[in-house]
Amino acid sequence: MNRLGAYFISLVFAHLGVVLVHTTAHLALQILPAPPDTAFILGVILIGPVAALPILRFNPSLASALLTVVMAAAFAYGFPGHFLIAGPDQMAIVGSNGWTLVFVATAVGIGILELASIAVGIALFGRSVRNPSGHPARPR
C-alpha cells in the first residue's frame, strides 16, 4: 500500500471516530437534527467515507472520487451549520455546559479531517488515473 492509501484509511477512521464523539455531544446537548438532516448525516457523513474503504483495494480511482465527493458534501453541510448560519448547532449559540467544549472541538476536528480527506482524495485520484494498475511505472 502506498502512503496516500494509508492516509486515506487513517483519515476515514479518524473522521468516523470524531464524528461519533461529536454525535454524542449533540445528544448530550439535546441538539437533534431534523429527519432530512439525519438522513444526510447517516448516508453521507457516516456511511459514505466508510463505504469507500473496501473499494480502495480494487478501484482506487473510484474510492478516492467517492471519498472526495462525500467529504466535500459533508464539509459544505457542516461548516455553515456550525460556524456561519444561526441555528441550534451554531458554535456561538451552543450553551455553556461540560459537553460544549467537546462539541466545539469535534466540530473543528471534523472540518479539518474533511479538508484533509478532500486533499488526499484528489491526490490519490490523480495518481490512480495516471497509473491505473496501481503499480509503480516501469522505466523504459
GROMACS .gro file of C-alpha atoms in nm:
model
  140
    1MET     CA    1   0.000   0.000   0.000
    2ASN     CA    2   0.130   0.345  -0.081
    3ARG     CA    3   0.143   0.641   0.153
    4LEU     CA    4  -0.170   0.807   0.011
    5GLY     CA    5  -0.366   0.485   0.064
    6ALA     CA    6  -0.251   0.475   0.426
    7TYR     CA    7  -0.353   0.840   0.472
    8PHE     CA    8  -0.688   0.762   0.311
    9ILE     CA    9  -0.760   0.479   0.557
   10SER     CA   10  -0.633   0.674   0.859
   11LEU     CA   11  -0.841   0.979   0.774
   12VAL     CA   12  -1.158   0.774   0.726
   13PHE     CA   13  -1.120   0.607   1.067
   14ALA     CA   14  -1.019   0.932   1.241
   15HIS     CA   15  -1.319   1.109   1.084
   16LEU     CA   16  -1.552   0.830   1.193
   17GLY     CA   17  -1.422   0.844   1.549
   18VAL     CA   18  -1.451   1.221   1.578
   19VAL     CA   19  -1.798   1.217   1.420
   20LEU     CA   20  -1.914   0.959   1.675
   21VAL     CA   21  -1.786   1.174   1.964
   22HIS     CA   22  -1.947   1.480   1.805
   23THR     CA   23  -2.275   1.289   1.776
   24THR     CA   24  -2.254   1.203   2.145
   25ALA     CA   25  -2.205   1.573   2.223
   26HIS     CA   26  -2.507   1.657   2.005
   27LEU     CA   27  -2.717   1.412   2.204
   28ALA     CA   28  -2.585   1.530   2.541
   29LEU     CA   29  -2.662   1.892   2.448
   30GLN     CA   30  -3.001   1.786   2.309
   31ILE     CA   31  -2.928   1.929   1.966
   32LEU     CA   32  -3.117   1.690   1.744
   33PRO     CA   33  -3.124   1.721   1.364
   34ALA     CA   34  -3.442   1.718   1.160
   35PRO     CA   35  -3.521   1.392   0.974
   36PRO     CA   36  -3.379   1.509   0.635
   37ASP     CA   37  -3.060   1.620   0.812
   38THR     CA   38  -3.040   1.285   0.990
   39ALA     CA   39  -3.065   1.103   0.657
   40PHE     CA   40  -2.784   1.317   0.512
   41ILE     CA   41  -2.567   1.271   0.821
   42LEU     CA   42  -2.612   0.893   0.820
   43GLY     CA   43  -2.570   0.844   0.445
   44VAL     CA   44  -2.304   1.096   0.356
   45ILE     CA   45  -2.111   1.175   0.673
   46LEU     CA   46  -2.111   0.836   0.847
   47ILE     CA   47  -2.160   0.569   0.580
   48GLY     CA   48  -2.010   0.737   0.271
   49PRO     CA   49  -1.645   0.752   0.382
   50VAL     CA   50  -1.656   0.403   0.534
   51ALA     CA   51  -1.811   0.266   0.213
   52ALA     CA   52  -1.509   0.394   0.021
   53LEU     CA   53  -1.271   0.172   0.223
   54PRO     CA   54  -1.338  -0.169   0.062
   55ILE     CA   55  -1.347  -0.006  -0.283
   56LEU     CA   56  -0.995   0.131  -0.230
   57ARG     CA   57  -0.833  -0.210  -0.274
   58PHE     CA   58  -0.990  -0.287  -0.611
   59ASN     CA   59  -1.059   0.055  -0.764
   60PRO     CA   60  -0.855   0.338  -0.610
   61SER     CA   61  -0.984   0.598  -0.854
   62LEU     CA   62  -1.348   0.522  -0.767
   63ALA     CA   63  -1.272   0.509  -0.393
   64SER     CA   64  -1.083   0.838  -0.400
   65ALA     CA   65  -1.357   1.005  -0.606
   66LEU     CA   66  -1.620   0.879  -0.363
   67LEU     CA   67  -1.421   0.997  -0.062
   68THR     CA   68  -1.364   1.339  -0.218
   69VAL     CA   69  -1.731   1.386  -0.305
   70VAL     CA   70  -1.872   1.274   0.030
   71MET     CA   71  -1.617   1.471   0.231
   72ALA     CA   72  -1.678   1.784   0.022
   73ALA     CA   73  -2.053   1.741   0.073
   74ALA     CA   74  -2.002   1.683   0.445
   75PHE     CA   75  -1.787   1.995   0.476
   76ALA     CA   76  -2.037   2.200   0.272
   77TYR     CA   77  -2.310   2.083   0.510
   78GLY     CA   78  -2.126   2.105   0.843
   79PHE     CA   79  -1.916   2.419   0.813
   80PRO     CA   80  -2.202   2.664   0.753
   81GLY     CA   81  -2.424   2.493   1.010
   82HIS     CA   82  -2.161   2.502   1.282
   83PHE     CA   83  -1.988   2.832   1.208
   84LEU     CA   84  -2.186   3.061   0.978
   85ILE     CA   85  -2.563   3.010   0.988
   86ALA     CA   86  -2.760   3.083   1.303
   87GLY     CA   87  -2.922   2.763   1.423
   88PRO     CA   88  -2.929   2.521   1.714
   89ASP     CA   89  -2.580   2.382   1.647
   90GLN     CA   90  -2.407   2.708   1.558
   91MET     CA   91  -2.096   2.748   1.778
   92ALA     CA   92  -2.188   3.092   1.912
   93ILE     CA   93  -2.531   2.972   2.025
   94VAL     CA   94  -2.440   2.645   2.199
   95GLY     CA   95  -2.487   2.689   2.572
   96SER     CA   96  -2.217   2.653   2.831
   97ASN     CA   97  -2.202   2.301   2.964
   98GLY     CA   98  -1.948   2.023   3.010
   99TRP     CA   99  -2.020   1.897   2.658
  100THR     CA  100  -1.979   2.237   2.493
  101LEU     CA  101  -1.601   2.212   2.466
  102VAL     CA  102  -1.633   1.859   2.323
  103PHE     CA  103  -1.894   1.982   2.076
  104VAL     CA  104  -1.683   2.275   1.956
  105ALA     CA  105  -1.355   2.082   1.944
  106THR     CA  106  -1.506   1.794   1.750
  107ALA     CA  107  -1.679   2.031   1.505
  108VAL     CA  108  -1.342   2.192   1.430
  109GLY     CA  109  -1.175   1.850   1.411
  110ILE     CA  110  -1.435   1.717   1.170
  111GLY     CA  111  -1.384   2.015   0.941
  112ILE     CA  112  -1.006   1.970   0.941
  113LEU     CA  113  -1.036   1.597   0.874
  114GLU     CA  114  -1.282   1.658   0.590
  115LEU     CA  115  -1.050   1.910   0.425
  116ALA     CA  116  -0.753   1.675   0.465
  117SER     CA  117  -0.960   1.389   0.320
  118ILE     CA  118  -1.055   1.601   0.021
  119ALA     CA  119  -0.686   1.676  -0.042
  120VAL     CA  120  -0.584   1.310  -0.011
  121GLY     CA  121  -0.879   1.201  -0.226
  122ILE     CA  122  -0.781   1.442  -0.503
  123ALA     CA  123  -0.414   1.341  -0.486
  124LEU     CA  124  -0.497   0.969  -0.487
  125PHE     CA  125  -0.744   1.015  -0.772
  126GLY     CA  126  -0.482   1.195  -0.978
  127ARG     CA  127  -0.225   0.925  -0.910
  128SER     CA  128  -0.466   0.639  -0.983
  129VAL     CA  129  -0.581   0.793  -1.310
  130ARG     CA  130  -0.221   0.844  -1.426
  131ASN     CA  131  -0.129   0.490  -1.320
  132PRO     CA  132  -0.447   0.277  -1.323
  133SER     CA  133  -0.272  -0.053  -1.244
  134GLY     CA  134  -0.166   0.075  -0.903
  135HIS     CA  135   0.188  -0.049  -0.961
  136PRO     CA  136   0.487   0.181  -0.994
  137ALA     CA  137   0.557   0.272  -1.353
  138ARG     CA  138   0.847   0.083  -1.507
  139PRO     CA  139   1.120   0.291  -1.667
  140ARG     CA  140   1.165   0.222  -2.037
   0.00000   0.00000   0.00000
